[in-house]
């Protein structure tokens, strides 16, 4: 895929690339920078749209590959979407980048925690003064993520943020755009 085709693909997944400082394009791959709270680049998530969704430790094989630098033998604590956090506004917690980017597109602060059980982020998330709201699917993974937000938004069965119709999306999330 060319860079233009990758950009069009991201637009079809509700991503406005202009909102982010850390999105890079390579040969059939998009790379999303991961930053810590001090603004340091500490990792990345790589996305290959047409690769199999199976997990792989080889960044050339899987659809998603995430790497965070290590400090003291532990992965650096980060989430994607930090540039959208605004003082006084709730922060919505999502599993993946494409869930968060649809919220960002309408001005809703959201963090992609890059999984459903961000136990390694628990203390870090406690540093935010804003209320945290988990956006979850009704499956087992969603129930894990639900415990990290003081309140939660339960999505209709079988849907994530990206797969909601525009009508359902605005019905569910309009209260966060105020």
mmCIF file of C-alpha atoms in Angstrom:
data_model
loop_
_atom_site.group_PDB
_atom_site.id
_atom_site.type_symbol
_atom_site.label_atom_id
_atom_site.label_comp_id
_atom_site.label_asym_id
_atom_site.label_seq_id
_atom_site.Cartn_x
_atom_site.Cartn_y
_atom_site.Cartn_z
ATOM 1 C CA UNK A 1 0.000 0.000 0.000
ATOM 2 C CA UNK A 2 1.178 3.484 -0.752
ATOM 3 C CA UNK A 3 1.135 6.240 1.869
ATOM 4 C CA UNK A 4 -1.962 7.713 0.218
ATOM 5 C CA UNK A 5 -3.755 4.350 0.384
ATOM 6 C CA UNK A 6 -2.765 3.986 4.047
ATOM 7 C CA UNK A 7 -4.082 7.493 4.781
ATOM 8 C CA UNK A 8 -7.385 6.668 3.067
ATOM 9 C CA UNK A 9 -7.610 3.435 5.060
ATOM 10 C CA UNK A 10 -7.109 5.354 8.318
ATOM 11 C CA UNK A 11 -9.766 7.892 7.294
ATOM 12 C CA UNK A 12 -12.182 5.003 6.679
ATOM 13 C CA UNK A 13 -11.442 3.878 10.246
ATOM 14 C CA UNK A 14 -12.383 7.356 11.566
ATOM 15 C CA UNK A 15 -8.843 8.612 12.117
ATOM 16 C CA UNK A 16 -7.944 12.232 11.445
ATOM 17 C CA UNK A 17 -4.152 11.942 11.185
ATOM 18 C CA UNK A 18 -3.746 15.728 11.524
ATOM 19 C CA UNK A 19 -4.707 15.460 15.221
ATOM 20 C CA UNK A 20 -1.534 13.560 16.124
ATOM 21 C CA UNK A 21 2.154 14.387 16.130
ATOM 22 C CA UNK A 22 3.349 10.784 16.111
ATOM 23 C CA UNK A 23 1.914 8.952 13.097
ATOM 24 C CA UNK A 24 4.451 7.762 10.545
ATOM 25 C CA UNK A 25 4.037 5.875 7.285
ATOM 26 C CA UNK A 26 6.294 3.167 5.896
ATOM 27 C CA UNK A 27 6.065 0.420 3.323
ATOM 28 C CA UNK A 28 2.557 -1.011 3.917
ATOM 29 C CA UNK A 29 2.715 -0.012 7.593
ATOM 30 C CA UNK A 30 1.576 2.812 9.859
ATOM 31 C CA UNK A 31 3.455 3.498 13.090
ATOM 32 C CA UNK A 32 1.835 5.240 16.058
ATOM 33 C CA UNK A 33 4.205 6.814 18.579
ATOM 34 C CA UNK A 34 3.656 6.136 22.273
ATOM 35 C CA UNK A 35 4.616 8.883 24.736
ATOM 36 C CA UNK A 36 4.930 9.061 28.494
ATOM 37 C CA UNK A 37 3.539 11.835 30.706
ATOM 38 C CA UNK A 38 6.767 13.824 30.326
ATOM 39 C CA UNK A 39 6.387 13.919 26.535
ATOM 40 C CA UNK A 40 9.145 11.403 25.817
ATOM 41 C CA UNK A 41 8.728 8.928 22.966
ATOM 42 C CA UNK A 42 8.906 5.556 24.743
ATOM 43 C CA UNK A 43 7.504 3.110 22.218
ATOM 44 C CA UNK A 44 5.287 2.521 19.242
ATOM 45 C CA UNK A 45 2.470 0.426 17.882
ATOM 46 C CA UNK A 46 2.826 -0.758 14.333
ATOM 47 C CA UNK A 47 -0.258 -1.420 12.195
ATOM 48 C CA UNK A 48 -0.311 -3.409 8.961
ATOM 49 C CA UNK A 49 -3.895 -3.256 7.646
ATOM 50 C CA UNK A 50 -3.759 -6.382 5.505
ATOM 51 C CA UNK A 51 -1.629 -8.620 7.693
ATOM 52 C CA UNK A 52 -3.295 -11.442 9.646
ATOM 53 C CA UNK A 53 -4.723 -10.391 13.015
ATOM 54 C CA UNK A 54 -2.872 -13.172 14.819
ATOM 55 C CA UNK A 55 -0.291 -12.045 17.349
ATOM 56 C CA UNK A 56 3.335 -12.352 16.420
ATOM 57 C CA UNK A 57 6.620 -11.330 17.962
ATOM 58 C CA UNK A 58 7.835 -10.524 14.453
ATOM 59 C CA UNK A 59 6.895 -6.935 13.532
ATOM 60 C CA UNK A 60 6.718 -7.928 9.849
ATOM 61 C CA UNK A 61 4.051 -10.604 10.277
ATOM 62 C CA UNK A 62 1.190 -9.491 12.516
ATOM 63 C CA UNK A 63 -1.398 -6.778 11.992
ATOM 64 C CA UNK A 64 -0.415 -5.160 15.285
ATOM 65 C CA UNK A 65 2.969 -5.051 16.945
ATOM 66 C CA UNK A 66 3.645 -2.965 20.065
ATOM 67 C CA UNK A 67 7.019 -2.157 21.557
ATOM 68 C CA UNK A 68 7.700 -0.078 24.676
ATOM 69 C CA UNK A 69 11.162 0.637 26.008
ATOM 70 C CA UNK A 70 12.123 -1.015 29.271
ATOM 71 C CA UNK A 71 13.276 0.634 32.452
ATOM 72 C CA UNK A 72 14.377 -1.498 35.376
ATOM 73 C CA UNK A 73 13.203 -4.608 33.513
ATOM 74 C CA UNK A 74 9.608 -3.332 33.255
ATOM 75 C CA UNK A 75 7.850 -1.807 30.271
ATOM 76 C CA UNK A 76 7.500 1.971 30.351
ATOM 77 C CA UNK A 77 3.984 3.038 31.276
ATOM 78 C CA UNK A 78 2.144 4.663 28.391
ATOM 79 C CA UNK A 79 -1.111 4.820 26.502
ATOM 80 C CA UNK A 80 -1.978 6.271 23.099
ATOM 81 C CA UNK A 81 -3.858 9.562 22.780
ATOM 82 C CA UNK A 82 -2.249 11.635 25.525
ATOM 83 C CA UNK A 83 -2.368 14.748 23.341
ATOM 84 C CA UNK A 84 -6.176 14.737 23.606
ATOM 85 C CA UNK A 85 -6.345 14.923 27.415
ATOM 86 C CA UNK A 86 -7.855 18.238 28.542
ATOM 87 C CA UNK A 87 -7.999 19.653 32.044
ATOM 88 C CA UNK A 88 -11.412 19.168 33.637
ATOM 89 C CA UNK A 89 -12.826 16.836 30.956
ATOM 90 C CA UNK A 90 -13.397 13.120 31.581
ATOM 91 C CA UNK A 91 -10.934 10.760 29.909
ATOM 92 C CA UNK A 92 -12.466 7.783 28.140
ATOM 93 C CA UNK A 93 -10.428 4.572 28.314
ATOM 94 C CA UNK A 94 -10.562 2.293 25.268
ATOM 95 C CA UNK A 95 -8.825 -0.920 24.325
ATOM 96 C CA UNK A 96 -7.377 0.143 20.979
ATOM 97 C CA UNK A 97 -6.184 3.076 18.922
ATOM 98 C CA UNK A 98 -9.067 2.923 16.449
ATOM 99 C CA UNK A 99 -11.610 3.085 19.268
ATOM 100 C CA UNK A 100 -9.917 6.180 20.704
ATOM 101 C CA UNK A 101 -9.421 7.967 17.387
ATOM 102 C CA UNK A 102 -13.149 8.001 16.613
ATOM 103 C CA UNK A 103 -13.707 9.753 19.943
ATOM 104 C CA UNK A 104 -10.841 12.183 19.278
ATOM 105 C CA UNK A 105 -12.375 13.115 15.933
ATOM 106 C CA UNK A 106 -15.347 14.691 17.743
ATOM 107 C CA UNK A 107 -13.232 16.284 20.490
ATOM 108 C CA UNK A 108 -13.600 13.664 23.237
ATOM 109 C CA UNK A 109 -10.419 13.002 25.260
ATOM 110 C CA UNK A 110 -9.615 9.291 25.141
ATOM 111 C CA UNK A 111 -6.700 6.979 25.837
ATOM 112 C CA UNK A 112 -6.114 3.662 24.116
ATOM 113 C CA UNK A 113 -4.644 1.417 26.807
ATOM 114 C CA UNK A 114 -3.632 -1.118 24.121
ATOM 115 C CA UNK A 115 -5.371 -4.065 25.691
ATOM 116 C CA UNK A 116 -8.215 -4.988 27.975
ATOM 117 C CA UNK A 117 -6.413 -5.519 31.272
ATOM 118 C CA UNK A 118 -4.017 -2.610 31.828
ATOM 119 C CA UNK A 119 -2.996 -3.644 35.344
ATOM 120 C CA UNK A 120 0.428 -2.091 34.670
ATOM 121 C CA UNK A 121 -1.324 1.284 34.170
ATOM 122 C CA UNK A 122 -3.394 1.273 37.368
ATOM 123 C CA UNK A 123 -1.163 3.599 39.417
ATOM 124 C CA UNK A 124 -0.374 5.753 36.386
ATOM 125 C CA UNK A 125 -4.059 6.258 35.588
ATOM 126 C CA UNK A 126 -4.551 7.374 39.188
ATOM 127 C CA UNK A 127 -2.371 10.417 38.446
ATOM 128 C CA UNK A 128 -5.093 12.009 36.327
ATOM 129 C CA UNK A 129 -7.350 14.439 38.186
ATOM 130 C CA UNK A 130 -10.139 14.007 35.632
ATOM 131 C CA UNK A 131 -12.756 11.279 35.928
ATOM 132 C CA UNK A 132 -11.914 8.105 34.011
ATOM 133 C CA UNK A 133 -14.655 6.425 31.984
ATOM 134 C CA UNK A 134 -14.128 2.906 30.621
ATOM 135 C CA UNK A 135 -15.645 2.240 27.195
ATOM 136 C CA UNK A 136 -16.272 -1.482 27.106
ATOM 137 C CA UNK A 137 -17.815 -4.253 25.126
ATOM 138 C CA UNK A 138 -19.977 -6.734 26.984
ATOM 139 C CA UNK A 139 -17.422 -9.541 26.717
ATOM 140 C CA UNK A 140 -14.918 -10.859 29.267
ATOM 141 C CA UNK A 141 -12.190 -8.485 28.035
ATOM 142 C CA UNK A 142 -14.530 -5.514 28.403
ATOM 143 C CA UNK A 143 -15.350 -6.502 31.967
ATOM 144 C CA UNK A 144 -11.632 -6.400 32.808
ATOM 145 C CA UNK A 145 -11.257 -2.899 31.394
ATOM 146 C CA UNK A 146 -14.417 -1.698 33.176
ATOM 147 C CA UNK A 147 -12.722 -1.802 36.578
ATOM 148 C CA UNK A 148 -10.228 0.911 35.555
ATOM 149 C CA UNK A 149 -12.796 3.658 35.080
ATOM 150 C CA UNK A 150 -14.886 5.152 37.862
ATOM 151 C CA UNK A 151 -17.873 4.889 35.555
ATOM 152 C CA UNK A 152 -18.348 3.002 32.345
ATOM 153 C CA UNK A 153 -20.010 3.063 28.964
ATOM 154 C CA UNK A 154 -21.275 -0.366 27.933
ATOM 155 C CA UNK A 155 -21.439 -0.722 24.168
ATOM 156 C CA UNK A 156 -24.106 -2.770 22.390
ATOM 157 C CA UNK A 157 -23.278 -6.462 22.087
ATOM 158 C CA UNK A 158 -20.888 -7.256 19.250
ATOM 159 C CA UNK A 159 -19.761 -3.661 18.744
ATOM 160 C CA UNK A 160 -16.733 -1.552 19.515
ATOM 161 C CA UNK A 161 -16.516 2.228 19.123
ATOM 162 C CA UNK A 162 -15.410 1.937 15.507
ATOM 163 C CA UNK A 163 -18.245 -0.345 14.416
ATOM 164 C CA UNK A 164 -21.117 1.720 15.840
ATOM 165 C CA UNK A 165 -23.473 3.402 13.411
ATOM 166 C CA UNK A 166 -23.259 7.206 13.461
ATOM 167 C CA UNK A 167 -26.671 7.293 15.141
ATOM 168 C CA UNK A 168 -25.609 4.939 17.953
ATOM 169 C CA UNK A 169 -22.232 6.650 18.316
ATOM 170 C CA UNK A 170 -23.767 10.093 18.864
ATOM 171 C CA UNK A 171 -26.533 8.737 21.095
ATOM 172 C CA UNK A 172 -23.957 7.097 23.380
ATOM 173 C CA UNK A 173 -21.157 9.683 23.334
ATOM 174 C CA UNK A 174 -22.878 13.034 22.766
ATOM 175 C CA UNK A 175 -22.824 13.777 26.516
ATOM 176 C CA UNK A 176 -18.999 13.840 26.405
ATOM 177 C CA UNK A 177 -18.830 16.444 23.639
ATOM 178 C CA UNK A 178 -20.280 19.235 25.806
#
